[in-house]
C-alpha positions as a Python dict, from the first residue, in 0.01 Angstrom:
ca = {
    (1, 'X'): (0, 0, 0),
    (2, 'X'): (15, -308, 166),
    (3, 'X'): (141, -676, 9),
    (4, 'X'): (-151, -817, 191),
    (5, 'X'): (-249, -1105, -52),
    (6, 'X'): (-577, -1035, -220),
    (7, 'X'): (-725, -1356, -120),
    (8, 'X'): (-703, -1263, 261),
    (9, 'X'): (-1006, -1246, 438),
    (10, 'X'): (-1111, -905, 590),
    (11, 'X'): (-1120, -900, 957),
    (12, 'X'): (-1450, -888, 1147),
    (13, 'X'): (-1543, -566, 1342),
    (14, 'X'): (-1459, -566, 1709),
    (15, 'X'): (-1754, -557, 1940),
    (16, 'X'): (-1928, -190, 1947),
    (17, 'X'): (-1973, -18, 2273),
    (18, 'X'): (-2327, 99, 2260),
    (19, 'X'): (-2245, 365, 2509),
    (20, 'X'): (-1952, 515, 2318),
    (21, 'X'): (-2157, 467, 1985),
    (22, 'X'): (-2464, 670, 2125),
    (23, 'X'): (-2266, 938, 2274),
    (24, 'X'): (-2071, 980, 1980),
    (25, 'X'): (-2386, 1014, 1764),
    (26, 'X'): (-2549, 1257, 2013),
    (27, 'X'): (-2247, 1524, 1964),
    (28, 'X'): (-2206, 1472, 1605),
    (29, 'X'): (-2572, 1529, 1510),
    (30, 'X'): (-2613, 1780, 1782),
    (31, 'X'): (-2286, 2006, 1699),
    (32, 'X'): (-2273, 1940, 1325),
    (33, 'X'): (-2625, 1952, 1232),
    (34, 'X'): (-2882, 2097, 1500),
    (35, 'X'): (-2667, 2324, 1636),
    (36, 'X'): (-2571, 2528, 1324),
    (37, 'X'): (-2901, 2514, 1179),
    (38, 'X'): (-3050, 2678, 1511),
    (39, 'X'): (-2760, 2916, 1537),
    (40, 'X'): (-2809, 3031, 1166),
    (41, 'X'): (-3170, 3075, 1186),
    (42, 'X'): (-3176, 3272, 1501),
    (43, 'X'): (-2885, 3500, 1374),
    (44, 'X'): (-3052, 3546, 1033),
    (45, 'X'): (-3387, 3619, 1200),
    (46, 'X'): (-3195, 3911, 1405),
    (47, 'X'): (-3064, 4094, 1101),
    (48, 'X'): (-2749, 3906, 1055),
    (49, 'X'): (-2638, 3870, 734),
    (50, 'X'): (-2616, 3507, 580),
    (51, 'X'): (-2239, 3519, 544),
    (52, 'X'): (-2221, 3627, 911),
    (53, 'X'): (-2467, 3396, 1054),
    (54, 'X'): (-2295, 3087, 834),
    (55, 'X'): (-1962, 3175, 971),
    (56, 'X'): (-2077, 3190, 1323),
    (57, 'X'): (-2275, 2864, 1282),
    (58, 'X'): (-1916, 2711, 1183),
    (59, 'X'): (-1808, 2738, 1558),
    (60, 'X'): (-2004, 2416, 1618),
    (61, 'X'): (-1804, 2195, 1425),
    (62, 'X'): (-1495, 2338, 1545),
    (63, 'X'): (-1596, 2252, 1900),
    (64, 'X'): (-1680, 1919, 1784),
    (65, 'X'): (-1350, 1875, 1650),
    (66, 'X'): (-1190, 2019, 1982),
    (67, 'X'): (-1422, 1761, 2181),
    (68, 'X'): (-1281, 1477, 1952),
    (69, 'X'): (-919, 1564, 1978),
    (70, 'X'): (-951, 1594, 2387),
    (71, 'X'): (-1143, 1284, 2407),
    (72, 'X'): (-1032, 1041, 2120),
    (73, 'X'): (-692, 1199, 2052),
    (74, 'X'): (-785, 1238, 1671),
    (75, 'X'): (-950, 1499, 1442),
    (76, 'X'): (-1331, 1429, 1359),
    (77, 'X'): (-1324, 1416, 1004),
    (78, 'X'): (-1695, 1457, 970),
    (79, 'X'): (-1689, 1781, 1159),
    (80, 'X'): (-1388, 1907, 943),
    (81, 'X'): (-1635, 1851, 634),
    (82, 'X'): (-1926, 2019, 780),
    (83, 'X'): (-1714, 2327, 849),
    (84, 'X'): (-1588, 2321, 509),
    (85, 'X'): (-1955, 2300, 377),
    (86, 'X'): (-2049, 2571, 598),
    (87, 'X'): (-1753, 2781, 490),
    (88, 'X'): (-1842, 2699, 116),
    (89, 'X'): (-2215, 2811, 188),
    (90, 'X'): (-2089, 3108, 306),
    (91, 'X'): (-1866, 3213, 17),
    (92, 'X'): (-2129, 3111, -222),
    (93, 'X'): (-2377, 3354, -25),
    (94, 'X'): (-2154, 3653, -121),
    (95, 'X'): (-2161, 3580, -481),
    (96, 'X'): (-2362, 3789, -714),
    (97, 'X'): (-2729, 3942, -656),
    (98, 'X'): (-3003, 3814, -397),
    (99, 'X'): (-3313, 3762, -601),
    (100, 'X'): (-3506, 3426, -540),
    (101, 'X'): (-3348, 3288, -855),
    (102, 'X'): (-3010, 3376, -769),
    (103, 'X'): (-3055, 3216, -432),
    (104, 'X'): (-3188, 2910, -584),
    (105, 'X'): (-2870, 2892, -812),
    (106, 'X'): (-2647, 2942, -532),
    (107, 'X'): (-2787, 2646, -347),
    (108, 'X'): (-2704, 2431, -667),
    (109, 'X'): (-2335, 2583, -651),
    (110, 'X'): (-2310, 2455, -304),
    (111, 'X'): (-2393, 2079, -357),
    (112, 'X'): (-2181, 2111, -682),
    (113, 'X'): (-1881, 2219, -468),
    (114, 'X'): (-1943, 1924, -244),
    (115, 'X'): (-1933, 1688, -558),
    (116, 'X'): (-1618, 1860, -663),
    (117, 'X'): (-1476, 1811, -304),
    (118, 'X'): (-1542, 1435, -322),
    (119, 'X'): (-1390, 1396, -667),
    (120, 'X'): (-1081, 1603, -542),
    (121, 'X'): (-1032, 1387, -251),
    (122, 'X'): (-960, 1088, -507),
    (123, 'X'): (-607, 1257, -556),
    (124, 'X'): (-570, 1254, -178),
    (125, 'X'): (-426, 931, 1),
    (126, 'X'): (-753, 809, 100),
    (127, 'X'): (-1106, 929, -57),
    (128, 'X'): (-1363, 1122, 127),
    (129, 'X'): (-1601, 802, 171),
    (130, 'X'): (-1342, 626, 378),
    (131, 'X'): (-1380, 887, 646),
    (132, 'X'): (-1766, 893, 628),
    (133, 'X'): (-1754, 526, 656),
    (134, 'X'): (-1525, 524, 956),
    (135, 'X'): (-1788, 787, 1112),
    (136, 'X'): (-2075, 545, 1044),
    (137, 'X'): (-1948, 223, 1077),
    (138, 'X'): (-1731, 228, 1404),
    (139, 'X'): (-1813, 354, 1754),
    (140, 'X'): (-1508, 580, 1765),
    (141, 'X'): (-1340, 358, 2023),
    (142, 'X'): (-976, 295, 1935),
    (143, 'X'): (-1018, -58, 1867),
    (144, 'X'): (-1290, -24, 1609),
    (145, 'X'): (-1113, 277, 1463),
    (146, 'X'): (-783, 73, 1423),
    (147, 'X'): (-1022, -212, 1254),
    (148, 'X'): (-1164, 32, 978),
    (149, 'X'): (-801, 169, 949),
    (150, 'X'): (-685, -189, 875),
    (151, 'X'): (-922, -249, 609),
    (152, 'X'): (-713, -5, 370),
    (153, 'X'): (-465, -277, 323),
    (154, 'X'): (-736, -468, 105),
    (155, 'X'): (-751, -417, -255),
    (156, 'X'): (-1148, -460, -258),
    (157, 'X'): (-1208, -241, 32),
    (158, 'X'): (-999, 7, -138),
    (159, 'X'): (-1167, -5, -456),
    (160, 'X'): (-1500, 22, -292),
    (161, 'X'): (-1409, 318, -110),
    (162, 'X'): (-1325, 499, -433),
    (163, 'X'): (-1604, 378, -611),
    (164, 'X'): (-1839, 531, -343),
    (165, 'X'): (-1660, 874, -345),
    (166, 'X'): (-1651, 874, -736),
    (167, 'X'): (-2045, 794, -751),
    (168, 'X'): (-2110, 1075, -471),
    (169, 'X'): (-1928, 1335, -646),
    (170, 'X'): (-2064, 1262, -1019),
    (171, 'X'): (-2412, 1254, -850),
    (172, 'X'): (-2399, 1574, -692),
    (173, 'X'): (-2226, 1744, -975),
    (174, 'X'): (-2532, 1615, -1175),
    (175, 'X'): (-2779, 1708, -923),
    (176, 'X'): (-2637, 2066, -912),
    (177, 'X'): (-2653, 2073, -1301),
    (178, 'X'): (-3018, 1969, -1322),
    (179, 'X'): (-3085, 2235, -1043),
    (180, 'X'): (-2944, 2491, -1215),
    (181, 'X'): (-3119, 2409, -1561),
    (182, 'X'): (-3450, 2383, -1389),
    (183, 'X'): (-3415, 2738, -1232),
    (184, 'X'): (-3419, 2889, -1568),
    (185, 'X'): (-3708, 2655, -1688),
    (186, 'X'): (-3952, 2623, -1382),
    (187, 'X'): (-4152, 2911, -1221),
    (188, 'X'): (-3965, 3021, -900),
    (189, 'X'): (-4275, 2918, -698),
    (190, 'X'): (-4222, 2581, -833),
    (191, 'X'): (-3876, 2531, -785),
    (192, 'X'): (-3885, 2643, -434),
    (193, 'X'): (-4080, 2301, -380),
    (194, 'X'): (-3866, 2112, -634),
    (195, 'X'): (-3509, 2218, -507),
    (196, 'X'): (-3534, 2060, -146),
    (197, 'X'): (-3686, 1756, -330),
    (198, 'X'): (-3397, 1697, -546),
    (199, 'X'): (-3149, 1765, -247),
    (200, 'X'): (-3313, 1520, -4),
    (201, 'X'): (-3406, 1278, -295),
    (202, 'X'): (-3055, 1256, -405),
    (203, 'X'): (-2916, 1213, -71),
    (204, 'X'): (-3171, 924, 20),
    (205, 'X'): (-3106, 758, -337),
    (206, 'X'): (-2710, 769, -264),
    (207, 'X'): (-2763, 647, 85),
    (208, 'X'): (-2970, 341, -32),
    (209, 'X'): (-2720, 268, -298),
    (210, 'X'): (-2418, 311, -79),
    (211, 'X'): (-2559, 60, 147),
    (212, 'X'): (-2645, -204, -96),
    (213, 'X'): (-2303, -145, -269),
    (214, 'X'): (-2140, -195, 66),
    (215, 'X'): (-2313, -512, 138),
    (216, 'X'): (-2257, -642, -251),
    (217, 'X'): (-1881, -564, -220),
    (218, 'X'): (-1848, -725, 142),
    (219, 'X'): (-2057, -1055, 5),
    (220, 'X'): (-1797, -1049, -309),
    (221, 'X'): (-1464, -1010, -132),
    (222, 'X'): (-1598, -1305, 109),
    (223, 'X'): (-1688, -1534, -213),
    (224, 'X'): (-1339, -1437, -355),
    (225, 'X'): (-1147, -1533, -36),
    (226, 'X'): (-1362, -1875, -11),
    (227, 'X'): (-1279, -1953, -377),
    (228, 'X'): (-912, -1878, -314),
    (229, 'X'): (-868, -2094, -6),
    (230, 'X'): (-1070, -2390, -164),
    (231, 'X'): (-809, -2363, -477),
    (232, 'X'): (-535, -2331, -233),
    (233, 'X'): (-656, -2655, -35),
    (234, 'X'): (-693, -2846, -371),
    (235, 'X'): (-344, -2742, -462),
    (236, 'X'): (-221, -2877, -133),
    (237, 'X'): (-390, -3175, -149),
    (238, 'X'): (-267, -3250, -540),
    (239, 'X'): (108, -3169, -401),
    (240, 'X'): (65, -3432, -146),
    (241, 'X'): (-46, -3696, -392),
}
């Protein structure tokens, strides 16, 4: 880790390129969300197995990664996570029976594995939310990417990314556990309605919490930097007396 003093003020982000940001978001949403869903539905409707359809759908995030490498000379971690998620889903689709209850449990297994993935990245040099944050907080240009990467030297920023990743991991493990429990308590027809509500409700709450926590963390960091600067100024003034 850098020896950057804790009272240093984090640099402001560079001006964002509206065109680059818009194009990046179009590619990200199109190749990592829309195209995989459409591909899976079309293939599955035409008799393909869940496993095969999901694996073929994974070609789109691979294409996104290839475009990112050719365009920006770096790997798109968001596309990699999407691909991993699709592969996990494909593998889970092979496990056990294919009854309605089993399928609901498998859905919980996917989100639970994503929670484990979040927690596992806490052992990596940088946690998962660092890469998600870079995807959402920058426009992908070298300047904005370098700014985001440079924030890692600050203790407060590292702590924020770690806390976010931990909360997301624990939340999705808890969500998966609750849904598995409800599968055995509620009628299948009811659970079919409740399951997506839990999935998207958890995602919405996490997104809201993440935005608010990030703002609070930034404000706290700026306050600490201001207090440290004021204390240093007082010390210098007293030294000159």
